[in-house]
PDB file of C-alpha atoms and ligand atoms in Angstrom:
ATOM      1  CA  MET M  13      23.345 -31.135  25.860  1.00 39.00           C
ATOM      2  CA  VAL M  14      21.073 -34.104  25.384  1.00 39.00           C
ATOM      3  CA  LYS M  15      18.007 -33.284  23.373  1.00 38.00           C
ATOM      4  CA  THR M  16      14.814 -34.542  24.912  1.00 40.00           C
ATOM      5  CA  GLY M  17      11.527 -34.739  23.085  1.00 39.00           C
ATOM      6  CA  GLU M  18      10.396 -31.655  24.902  1.00 41.00           C
ATOM      7  CA  SER M  19      13.393 -29.553  24.008  1.00 41.00           C
ATOM      8  CA  SER M  20      13.310 -30.488  20.353  1.00 42.00           C
ATOM      9  CA  ALA M  21       9.717 -29.240  20.299  1.00 48.00           C
ATOM     10  CA  ARG M  22      10.990 -25.897  21.613  1.00 61.00           C
ATOM     11  CA  SER M  23      10.671 -23.001  19.226  1.00 70.00           C
ATOM     12  CA  GLY M  24      13.811 -22.023  17.368  1.00 78.00           C
ATOM     13  CA  ASP M  25      13.580 -18.554  18.886  1.00 86.00           C
ATOM     14  CA  GLU M  26      13.845 -19.883  22.387  1.00 89.00           C
ATOM     15  CA  SER M  27      16.789 -22.174  21.586  1.00 91.00           C
ATOM     16  CA  SER M  28      18.725 -19.353  20.012  1.00 93.00           C
ATOM     17  CA  LEU M  29      17.909 -17.044  22.933  1.00 95.00           C
ATOM     18  CA  ILE M  30      19.218 -19.683  25.339  1.00 95.00           C
ATOM     19  CA  LYS M  31      22.456 -20.057  23.341  1.00 95.00           C
ATOM     20  CA  ARG M  32      22.966 -16.308  23.370  1.00 96.00           C
ATOM     21  CA  LEU M  33      22.282 -16.162  27.132  1.00 96.00           C
ATOM     22  CA  GLN M  34      24.800 -18.929  27.687  1.00 95.00           C
ATOM     23  CA  ALA M  35      27.321 -16.949  25.633  1.00 95.00           C
ATOM     24  CA  GLY M  36      26.784 -14.048  28.039  1.00 94.00           C
ATOM     25  CA  GLU M  37      25.339 -11.681  25.457  1.00 95.00           C
ATOM     26  CA  GLN M  38      23.999  -8.552  27.140  1.00 94.00           C
ATOM     27  CA  ALA M  39      21.345  -7.929  24.473  1.00 95.00           C
ATOM     28  CA  ALA M  40      19.988 -11.437  24.997  1.00 96.00           C
ATOM     29  CA  PHE M  41      19.598 -10.740  28.702  1.00 96.00           C
ATOM     30  CA  ASP M  42      17.791  -7.479  27.916  1.00 95.00           C
ATOM     31  CA  GLU M  43      15.354  -9.407  25.745  1.00 95.00           C
ATOM     32  CA  ALA M  44      14.836 -12.119  28.331  1.00 96.00           C
ATOM     33  CA  VAL M  45      14.314  -9.603  31.145  1.00 95.00           C
ATOM     34  CA  ARG M  46      11.625  -7.868  29.141  1.00 93.00           C
ATOM     35  CA  ALA M  47       9.900 -11.101  28.182  1.00 92.00           C
ATOM     36  CA  TYR M  48       9.977 -12.987  31.474  1.00 93.00           C
ATOM     37  CA  THR M  49      10.161 -10.457  34.324  1.00 94.00           C
ATOM     38  CA  PRO M  50       6.410  -9.687  34.476  1.00 90.00           C
ATOM     39  CA  SER M  51       5.390 -13.286  35.095  1.00 88.00           C
ATOM     40  CA  MET M  52       8.386 -13.861  37.403  1.00 92.00           C
ATOM     41  CA  LEU M  53       7.121 -10.992  39.549  1.00 91.00           C
ATOM     42  CA  LEU M  54       3.714 -12.649  39.689  1.00 88.00           C
ATOM     43  CA  VAL M  55       5.263 -15.853  40.992  1.00 90.00           C
ATOM     44  CA  ALA M  56       7.240 -13.935  43.630  1.00 91.00           C
ATOM     45  CA  ARG M  57       4.183 -11.958  44.687  1.00 87.00           C
ATOM     46  CA  PHE M  58       2.325 -15.130  45.429  1.00 87.00           C
ATOM     47  CA  TYR M  59       4.684 -15.484  48.408  1.00 88.00           C
ATOM     48  CA  LEU M  60       6.047 -12.027  49.167  1.00 87.00           C
ATOM     49  CA  ASP M  61       4.993  -8.407  49.505  1.00 85.00           C
ATOM     50  CA  PRO M  62       5.550  -6.323  46.337  1.00 84.00           C
ATOM     51  CA  ALA M  63       8.872  -4.778  47.402  1.00 89.00           C
ATOM     52  CA  SER M  64      10.403  -8.086  48.557  1.00 89.00           C
ATOM     53  CA  ALA M  65       9.120  -9.717  45.378  1.00 91.00           C
ATOM     54  CA  GLU M  66      10.989  -7.165  43.268  1.00 93.00           C
ATOM     55  CA  ASP M  67      14.159  -7.819  45.252  1.00 93.00           C
ATOM     56  CA  ALA M  68      13.769 -11.572  44.890  1.00 94.00           C
ATOM     57  CA  VAL M  69      13.350 -11.396  41.102  1.00 96.00           C
ATOM     58  CA  GLN M  70      16.320  -9.050  40.876  1.00 95.00           C
ATOM     59  CA  GLU M  71      18.456 -11.588  42.758  1.00 95.00           C
ATOM     60  CA  VAL M  72      17.207 -14.395  40.567  1.00 97.00           C
ATOM     61  CA  TRP M  73      18.354 -12.605  37.413  1.00 97.00           C
ATOM     62  CA  ILE M  74      21.833 -12.186  38.876  1.00 95.00           C
ATOM     63  CA  LYS M  75      21.909 -15.896  39.705  1.00 95.00           C
ATOM     64  CA  VAL M  76      20.704 -16.726  36.204  1.00 96.00           C
ATOM     65  CA  VAL M  77      23.815 -15.152  34.684  1.00 95.00           C
ATOM     66  CA  GLN M  78      25.764 -18.139  36.050  1.00 92.00           C
ATOM     67  CA  ALA M  79      22.995 -20.720  36.311  1.00 95.00           C
ATOM     68  CA  ILE M  80      22.032 -20.513  32.639  1.00 96.00           C
ATOM     69  CA  GLN M  81      25.223 -22.488  31.891  1.00 93.00           C
ATOM     70  CA  SER M  82      23.692 -25.530  33.561  1.00 93.00           C
ATOM     71  CA  PHE M  83      20.252 -25.076  31.972  1.00 93.00           C
ATOM     72  CA  GLU M  84      19.587 -28.381  30.253  1.00 88.00           C
ATOM     73  CA  GLY M  85      16.374 -27.560  28.506  1.00 85.00           C
ATOM     74  CA  ARG M  86      14.223 -30.172  30.242  1.00 85.00           C
ATOM     75  CA  ALA M  87      11.586 -27.523  30.889  1.00 85.00           C
ATOM     76  CA  SER M  88      10.864 -24.362  28.954  1.00 89.00           C
ATOM     77  CA  LEU M  89      12.975 -21.356  29.856  1.00 93.00           C
ATOM     78  CA  LYS M  90       9.923 -19.681  31.387  1.00 91.00           C
ATOM     79  CA  THR M  91       9.082 -22.643  33.604  1.00 89.00           C
ATOM     80  CA  TRP M  92      12.723 -22.944  34.656  1.00 93.00           C
ATOM     81  CA  LEU M  93      12.831 -19.253  35.615  1.00 95.00           C
ATOM     82  CA  HIS M  94       9.522 -19.492  37.467  1.00 92.00           C
ATOM     83  CA  ARG M  95      10.804 -22.425  39.476  1.00 92.00           C
ATOM     84  CA  ILE M  96      13.944 -20.556  40.530  1.00 95.00           C
ATOM     85  CA  VAL M  97      11.824 -17.564  41.554  1.00 95.00           C
ATOM     86  CA  ALA M  98       9.451 -19.755  43.580  1.00 93.00           C
ATOM     87  CA  ASN M  99      12.388 -21.335  45.418  1.00 92.00           C
ATOM     88  CA  GLN M 100      14.017 -17.981  46.064  1.00 92.00           C
ATOM     89  CA  ALA M 101      10.743 -16.546  47.369  1.00 91.00           C
ATOM     90  CA  LYS M 102      10.099 -19.555  49.616  1.00 88.00           C
ATOM     91  CA  ASP M 103      13.623 -19.163  51.000  1.00 87.00           C
ATOM     92  CA  GLY M 104      12.854 -15.531  51.742  1.00 81.00           C
ATOM     93  CA  LEU M 105       9.715 -16.583  53.598  1.00 82.00           C
ATOM     94  CA  ARG M 106      11.559 -19.182  55.653  1.00 82.00           C
ATOM     95  CA  LYS M 107      14.234 -16.676  56.647  1.00 80.00           C
ATOM     96  CA  ALA M 108      11.568 -14.220  57.730  1.00 74.00           C
ATOM     97  CA  GLY M 109       9.990 -17.033  59.763  1.00 74.00           C
ATOM     98  CA  ARG M 110       6.720 -16.638  57.932  1.00 71.00           C
ATOM     99  CA  GLU M 111       4.429 -19.082  56.280  1.00 68.00           C
ATOM    100  CA  ILE M 112       1.669 -18.472  53.850  1.00 65.00           C
ATOM    101  CA  ALA M 113      -1.745 -19.491  54.992  1.00 63.00           C
ATOM    102  CA  MET M 114      -3.660 -21.113  52.216  1.00 63.00           C
ATOM    103  CA  ASP M 115      -7.254 -21.703  52.963  1.00 63.00           C
ATOM    104  CA  PHE M 116      -8.961 -22.153  49.677  1.00 71.00           C
ATOM    105  CA  SER M 117     -11.447 -24.715  50.881  1.00 79.00           C
ATOM    106  CA  GLU M 118     -14.564 -22.512  50.901  1.00 90.00           C
ATOM    107  CA  PRO M 119     -15.939 -22.266  47.383  1.00 93.00           C
ATOM    108  CA  LEU M 120     -18.262 -19.337  48.132  1.00 95.00           C
ATOM    109  CA  GLU M 121     -17.472 -15.803  49.243  1.00 94.00           C
ATOM    110  CA  PRO M 122     -19.116 -15.258  52.660  1.00 94.00           C
ATOM    111  CA  ALA M 123     -21.052 -12.299  51.213  1.00 95.00           C
ATOM    112  CA  LEU M 124     -22.598 -14.586  48.608  1.00 97.00           C
ATOM    113  CA  ASP M 125     -23.029 -17.617  50.850  1.00 96.00           C
ATOM    114  CA  SER M 126     -25.094 -15.570  53.297  1.00 97.00           C
ATOM    115  CA  ARG M 127     -27.660 -14.945  50.574  1.00 97.00           C
ATOM    116  CA  PHE M 128     -28.926 -18.529  50.616  1.00 97.00           C
ATOM    117  CA  ARG M 129     -31.404 -20.073  53.017  1.00 97.00           C
ATOM    118  CA  THR M 130     -30.233 -23.129  54.920  1.00 94.00           C
ATOM    119  CA  ARG M 131     -32.028 -25.443  52.522  1.00 94.00           C
ATOM    120  CA  GLY M 132     -30.073 -23.953  49.635  1.00 96.00           C
ATOM    121  CA  THR M 133     -32.542 -21.631  47.916  1.00 97.00           C
ATOM    122  CA  TRP M 134     -31.909 -17.928  47.343  1.00 98.00           C
ATOM    123  CA  SER M 135     -33.038 -15.543  50.073  1.00 97.00           C
ATOM    124  CA  GLU M 136     -31.419 -12.560  48.335  1.00 97.00           C
ATOM    125  CA  PRO M 137     -31.160 -13.408  44.637  1.00 96.00           C
ATOM    126  CA  PRO M 138     -28.861 -11.510  42.244  1.00 95.00           C
ATOM    127  CA  ARG M 139     -30.205  -8.081  41.524  1.00 92.00           C
ATOM    128  CA  LEU M 140     -28.249  -7.471  38.336  1.00 85.00           C
ATOM    129  CA  LYS M 141     -30.008  -7.940  35.027  1.00 78.00           C
ATOM    130  CA  THR M 142     -29.291 -11.208  33.260  1.00 76.00           C
ATOM    131  CA  THR M 143     -28.923  -9.494  29.929  1.00 81.00           C
ATOM    132  CA  GLU M 144     -25.988  -7.227  30.733  1.00 86.00           C
ATOM    133  CA  SER M 145     -22.694  -7.998  29.055  1.00 91.00           C
ATOM    134  CA  ALA M 146     -19.112  -7.564  30.189  1.00 91.00           C
ATOM    135  CA  GLU M 147     -18.716  -4.948  27.455  1.00 91.00           C
ATOM    136  CA  GLN M 148     -21.513  -2.913  29.047  1.00 90.00           C
ATOM    137  CA  TRP M 149     -19.703  -3.125  32.385  1.00 89.00           C
ATOM    138  CA  LEU M 150     -16.534  -1.824  30.820  1.00 87.00           C
ATOM    139  CA  GLU M 151     -18.309   0.948  28.900  1.00 89.00           C
ATOM    140  CA  SER M 152     -18.993   2.926  32.044  1.00 86.00           C
ATOM    141  CA  GLY M 153     -15.893   4.864  33.076  1.00 88.00           C
ATOM    142  CA  ALA M 154     -16.896   5.038  36.720  1.00 89.00           C
ATOM    143  CA  LEU M 155     -17.615   1.325  36.880  1.00 88.00           C
ATOM    144  CA  LYS M 156     -14.328   0.527  35.168  1.00 87.00           C
ATOM    145  CA  ALA M 157     -12.427   2.613  37.721  1.00 89.00           C
ATOM    146  CA  CYS M 158     -14.223   0.722  40.456  1.00 89.00           C
ATOM    147  CA  LEU M 159     -13.328  -2.619  38.856  1.00 86.00           C
ATOM    148  CA  ASP M 160      -9.679  -1.587  38.739  1.00 84.00           C
ATOM    149  CA  LYS M 161      -9.814  -0.688  42.401  1.00 86.00           C
ATOM    150  CA  HIS M 162     -11.322  -4.035  43.355  1.00 86.00           C
ATOM    151  CA  LEU M 163      -8.908  -6.004  41.225  1.00 82.00           C
ATOM    152  CA  THR M 164      -6.055  -4.297  43.025  1.00 80.00           C
ATOM    153  CA  ALA M 165      -7.724  -5.107  46.336  1.00 82.00           C
ATOM    154  CA  LEU M 166      -7.910  -8.858  45.663  1.00 83.00           C
ATOM    155  CA  PRO M 167      -5.707 -10.837  48.040  1.00 81.00           C
ATOM    156  CA  GLU M 168      -2.220 -10.785  46.541  1.00 79.00           C
ATOM    157  CA  GLN M 169      -2.051 -14.564  46.299  1.00 81.00           C
ATOM    158  CA  HIS M 170      -5.332 -14.764  44.479  1.00 83.00           C
ATOM    159  CA  ARG M 171      -4.397 -12.052  42.063  1.00 83.00           C
ATOM    160  CA  SER M 172      -1.032 -13.514  41.247  1.00 84.00           C
ATOM    161  CA  ALA M 173      -2.467 -17.009  40.752  1.00 85.00           C
ATOM    162  CA  LEU M 174      -5.201 -15.608  38.509  1.00 84.00           C
ATOM    163  CA  MET M 175      -2.853 -13.551  36.426  1.00 83.00           C
ATOM    164  CA  LEU M 176      -0.412 -16.419  36.018  1.00 82.00           C
ATOM    165  CA  TYR M 177      -3.310 -18.609  34.963  1.00 82.00           C
ATOM    166  CA  GLU M 178      -4.238 -16.091  32.277  1.00 75.00           C
ATOM    167  CA  ALA M 179      -0.599 -15.492  31.312  1.00 70.00           C
ATOM    168  CA  HIS M 180      -0.066 -19.229  30.858  1.00 66.00           C
ATOM    169  CA  GLN M 181      -3.008 -19.508  28.481  1.00 63.00           C
ATOM    170  CA  HIS M 182      -4.974 -21.426  31.103  1.00 65.00           C
ATOM    171  CA  LYS M 183      -2.488 -24.257  31.488  1.00 73.00           C
ATOM    172  CA  SER M 184      -3.457 -24.824  35.076  1.00 77.00           C
ATOM    173  CA  GLU M 185      -0.974 -27.690  35.695  1.00 80.00           C
ATOM    174  CA  ASP M 186       1.929 -25.301  35.094  1.00 80.00           C
ATOM    175  CA  VAL M 187       0.569 -22.728  37.511  1.00 83.00           C
ATOM    176  CA  CYS M 188      -0.216 -25.370  40.144  1.00 87.00           C
ATOM    177  CA  ASN M 189       3.258 -26.907  39.919  1.00 84.00           C
ATOM    178  CA  ILE M 190       5.037 -23.619  40.310  1.00 85.00           C
ATOM    179  CA  LEU M 191       2.893 -22.233  43.108  1.00 85.00           C
ATOM    180  CA  GLY M 192       2.437 -25.544  44.858  1.00 83.00           C
ATOM    181  CA  VAL M 193      -1.351 -25.343  44.950  1.00 85.00           C
ATOM    182  CA  SER M 194      -3.695 -28.104  43.899  1.00 86.00           C
ATOM    183  CA  ALA M 195      -5.832 -27.807  40.794  1.00 86.00           C
ATOM    184  CA  SER M 196      -8.951 -27.633  42.965  1.00 87.00           C
ATOM    185  CA  ASN M 197      -7.472 -24.784  45.021  1.00 87.00           C
ATOM    186  CA  LEU M 198      -6.745 -22.904  41.840  1.00 88.00           C
ATOM    187  CA  ARG M 199     -10.352 -23.434  40.703  1.00 90.00           C
ATOM    188  CA  VAL M 200     -11.577 -22.027  44.041  1.00 92.00           C
ATOM    189  CA  ILE M 201      -9.324 -18.961  43.717  1.00 89.00           C
ATOM    190  CA  LEU M 202     -10.704 -18.352  40.243  1.00 90.00           C
ATOM    191  CA  HIS M 203     -14.307 -18.834  41.328  1.00 94.00           C
ATOM    192  CA  ARG M 204     -14.029 -16.567  44.366  1.00 92.00           C
ATOM    193  CA  ALA M 205     -12.382 -13.769  42.414  1.00 90.00           C
ATOM    194  CA  ARG M 206     -15.297 -13.877  39.950  1.00 92.00           C
ATOM    195  CA  GLN M 207     -17.785 -13.755  42.822  1.00 95.00           C
ATOM    196  CA  ARG M 208     -16.044 -10.712  44.271  1.00 92.00           C
ATOM    197  CA  ILE M 209     -16.269  -8.891  40.966  1.00 91.00           C
ATOM    198  CA  PHE M 210     -19.949  -9.800  40.607  1.00 94.00           C
ATOM    199  CA  LEU M 211     -20.762  -8.586  44.149  1.00 94.00           C
ATOM    200  CA  MET M 212     -18.866  -5.382  43.513  1.00 92.00           C
ATOM    201  CA  VAL M 213     -20.688  -4.594  40.262  1.00 92.00           C
ATOM    202  CA  GLU M 214     -24.018  -5.327  41.903  1.00 93.00           C
ATOM    203  CA  THR M 215     -23.327  -2.882  44.731  1.00 93.00           C
ATOM    204  CA  PHE M 216     -22.060  -0.308  42.289  1.00 92.00           C
ATOM    205  CA  ARG M 217     -25.125  -0.564  40.055  1.00 89.00           C
ATOM    206  CA  GLU M 218     -27.433  -0.102  43.034  1.00 89.00           C
ATOM    207  CA  THR M 219     -25.688   2.539  45.068  1.00 91.00           C
ATOM    208  CA  GLY M 220     -23.248   4.150  42.647  1.00 87.00           C
ATOM    209  CA  LYS M 221     -20.664   3.534  45.363  1.00 88.00           C
ATOM    210  CA  CYS M 222     -17.504   1.619  44.866  1.00 86.00           C
TER     211      CYS M 222
ATOM    212  CA  MET Z  29     -31.949 -32.388  43.077  1.00 83.00           C
ATOM    213  CA  LEU Z  30     -29.591 -29.478  42.607  1.00 94.00           C
ATOM    214  CA  MET Z  31     -30.282 -26.531  44.928  1.00 97.00           C
ATOM    215  CA  CYS Z  32     -29.409 -22.928  44.022  1.00 98.00           C
ATOM    216  CA  ARG Z  33     -26.502 -22.907  46.453  1.00 98.00           C
ATOM    217  CA  ASP Z  34     -25.102 -26.096  44.900  1.00 97.00           C
ATOM    218  CA  LEU Z  35     -25.288 -24.411  41.549  1.00 98.00           C
ATOM    219  CA  ALA Z  36     -23.455 -21.356  42.873  1.00 98.00           C
ATOM    220  CA  VAL Z  37     -20.651 -23.628  44.096  1.00 97.00           C
ATOM    221  CA  VAL Z  38     -20.043 -25.168  40.657  1.00 97.00           C
ATOM    222  CA  ALA Z  39     -20.941 -22.128  38.538  1.00 97.00           C
ATOM    223  CA  SER Z  40     -17.357 -21.377  37.429  1.00 95.00           C
ATOM    224  CA  ASP Z  41     -16.698 -25.009  36.620  1.00 94.00           C
ATOM    225  CA  TYR Z  42     -19.849 -24.940  34.497  1.00 96.00           C
ATOM    226  CA  ILE Z  43     -18.728 -21.747  32.744  1.00 94.00           C
ATOM    227  CA  ASP Z  44     -15.275 -23.177  32.017  1.00 91.00           C
ATOM    228  CA  GLY Z  45     -16.604 -26.557  30.846  1.00 92.00           C
ATOM    229  CA  GLU Z  46     -15.020 -28.445  33.747  1.00 91.00           C
ATOM    230  CA  LEU Z  47     -18.102 -30.441  34.785  1.00 95.00           C
ATOM    231  CA  SER Z  48     -18.867 -34.061  33.971  1.00 96.00           C
ATOM    232  CA  PRO Z  49     -21.651 -34.554  31.402  1.00 97.00           C
ATOM    233  CA  GLY Z  50     -24.053 -35.608  34.193  1.00 96.00           C
ATOM    234  CA  GLN Z  51     -23.355 -32.565  36.345  1.00 96.00           C
ATOM    235  CA  ARG Z  52     -23.557 -30.359  33.299  1.00 97.00           C
ATOM    236  CA  LEU Z  53     -26.998 -31.674  32.470  1.00 97.00           C
ATOM    237  CA  SER Z  54     -28.369 -31.067  35.971  1.00 97.00           C
ATOM    238  CA  VAL Z  55     -26.997 -27.515  35.906  1.00 98.00           C
ATOM    239  CA  LYS Z  56     -28.683 -26.931  32.537  1.00 98.00           C
ATOM    240  CA  VAL Z  57     -32.004 -28.264  33.772  1.00 97.00           C
ATOM    241  CA  HIS Z  58     -31.803 -26.059  36.875  1.00 98.00           C
ATOM    242  CA  LEU Z  59     -30.946 -22.992  34.782  1.00 97.00           C
ATOM    243  CA  MET Z  60     -33.970 -23.539  32.574  1.00 97.00           C
ATOM    244  CA  MET Z  61     -36.213 -23.297  35.626  1.00 96.00           C
ATOM    245  CA  CYS Z  62     -34.419 -20.702  37.752  1.00 96.00           C
ATOM    246  CA  ARG Z  63     -33.903 -17.149  36.582  1.00 95.00           C
ATOM    247  CA  HIS Z  64     -31.931 -16.190  39.704  1.00 96.00           C
ATOM    248  CA  CYS Z  65     -29.278 -18.745  38.939  1.00 97.00           C
ATOM    249  CA  ARG Z  66     -29.327 -17.725  35.282  1.00 96.00           C
ATOM    250  CA  ALA Z  67     -28.534 -14.201  36.451  1.00 95.00           C
ATOM    251  CA  LEU Z  68     -25.720 -15.485  38.658  1.00 97.00           C
ATOM    252  CA  VAL Z  69     -24.115 -17.527  35.872  1.00 97.00           C
ATOM    253  CA  ASN Z  70     -24.358 -14.660  33.412  1.00 95.00           C
ATOM    254  CA  ASN Z  71     -22.800 -12.250  35.886  1.00 95.00           C
ATOM    255  CA  LEU Z  72     -19.981 -14.610  36.822  1.00 95.00           C
ATOM    256  CA  ARG Z  73     -19.289 -15.099  33.120  1.00 94.00           C
ATOM    257  CA  ASN Z  74     -19.009 -11.317  32.740  1.00 94.00           C
ATOM    258  CA  SER Z  75     -16.727 -11.240  35.763  1.00 92.00           C
ATOM    259  CA  ALA Z  76     -14.485 -13.861  34.170  1.00 90.00           C
ATOM    260  CA  THR Z  77     -14.218 -11.738  31.025  1.00 89.00           C
ATOM    261  CA  VAL Z  78     -13.357  -8.673  33.081  1.00 87.00           C
ATOM    262  CA  LEU Z  79     -10.677 -10.551  34.999  1.00 85.00           C
ATOM    263  CA  GLN Z  80      -9.159 -11.832  31.762  1.00 81.00           C
ATOM    264  CA  LYS Z  81      -8.980  -8.367  30.274  1.00 78.00           C
ATOM    265  CA  HIS Z  82      -7.201  -7.052  33.334  1.00 72.00           C
ATOM    266  CA  SER Z  83      -4.607  -9.734  33.572  1.00 64.00           C
ATOM    267  CA  SER Z  84      -1.726  -7.979  31.913  1.00 62.00           C
ATOM    268  CA  GLN Z  85       0.958  -7.096  34.390  1.00 62.00           C
ATOM    269  CA  GLN Z  86       2.568  -3.678  34.127  1.00 70.00           C
ATOM    270  CA  VAL Z  87       6.212  -3.414  35.125  1.00 80.00           C
ATOM    271  CA  ASN Z  88       7.740   0.004  35.412  1.00 84.00           C
ATOM    272  CA  GLU Z  89      10.670   0.932  33.220  1.00 90.00           C
ATOM    273  CA  ASP Z  90      12.762   1.951  36.167  1.00 93.00           C
ATOM    274  CA  TYR Z  91      12.691  -1.588  37.530  1.00 93.00           C
ATOM    275  CA  PHE Z  92      13.699  -3.016  34.136  1.00 92.00           C
ATOM    276  CA  ARG Z  93      16.626  -0.594  34.048  1.00 93.00           C
ATOM    277  CA  ARG Z  94      17.828  -1.621  37.494  1.00 94.00           C
ATOM    278  CA  VAL Z  95      17.628  -5.317  36.650  1.00 94.00           C
ATOM    279  CA  LYS Z  96      19.552  -4.770  33.420  1.00 94.00           C
ATOM    280  CA  LEU Z  97      22.268  -2.780  35.200  1.00 94.00           C
ATOM    281  CA  ASN Z  98      22.700  -5.530  37.748  1.00 94.00           C
ATOM    282  CA  ILE Z  99      22.925  -8.152  35.028  1.00 95.00           C
ATOM    283  CA  ALA Z 100      25.510  -6.087  33.140  1.00 94.00           C
ATOM    284  CA  GLN Z 101      27.535  -5.921  36.349  1.00 94.00           C
ATOM    285  CA  ALA Z 102      27.222  -9.664  36.949  1.00 93.00           C
ATOM    286  CA  LEU Z 103      28.270 -10.405  33.360  1.00 93.00           C
ATOM    287  CA  GLN Z 104      31.286  -8.136  33.783  1.00 92.00           C
ATOM    288  CA  ASP Z 105      32.207  -9.857  37.053  1.00 89.00           C
ATOM    289  CA  SER Z 106      32.066 -13.295  35.481  1.00 86.00           C
ATOM    290  CA  ARG Z 107      34.197 -12.162  32.521  1.00 86.00           C
ATOM    291  CA  ASP Z 108      36.773 -10.700  34.947  1.00 86.00           C
ATOM    292  CA  LYS Z 109      36.832 -13.961  36.862  1.00 81.00           C
ATOM    293  CA  ASN Z 110      37.367 -16.022  33.731  1.00 76.00           C
ATOM    294  CA  SER Z 111      40.066 -13.860  32.196  1.00 73.00           C
TER     295      SER Z 111
HETATM  296 ZN1  LIG J 326     -31.418 -21.597  41.260  1.00 87.98          ZN
END
């Protein structure tokens, strides 16, 4: 294996894990499954429903048993796995004759956009206090339950992109490459998810309803 | 001159420090004068924190077990093939 600059910067842990995977060591696979499956599922769920995503990731792991032999270490193990998952999931979509619609062009949630006058001033300004903190939001059990519910209700694609973004320590190029979305689309996804949470908390504070 | 709606459009970019120095300055000037937009920015910042805290993905143990079993089987198959 030729060492590139990138692979020599790899942590010793990852190199030794890769060697053990290539040697077919079961314990190494157990470790890798635990470490990488959660984010692999996120990638798959960007394209597929939850059950199909689980199947796709399962199939990828079986493929990896052989494919790891040809892993050359040009990318990190995680990125390599994510790429295989994305390809597998896109294949699944093609076979099902489906395509994912990606319209991330509108930066504002309709429910927020409708609160401005045509000339761009507020007609219905935010009703939440400016001084509240996120900690205060999370202190209330009922509000927290409502947040959980709304997070689960985010469009699957948005949620998976967001969570990958967080899981990758905000390295947005990685997330964009794997999901095939532009950096500006990712910014819009992020912005709209925040707006949804804000609108939800506002309604909850006023009506007590989730 | 930056309108409130324009500010709402770039609010997350402002929060994450993704604006150019010029844009950043006009947002700051607007925020000094407009309490509604201050409220919006503060609330979106809280929302960002909430989203970050909820970004850990839970995978159930049963799924892990199934994946591991399948891998064990695949490893066995490849050993059989090579022997
Ligand atoms: Zn304003």
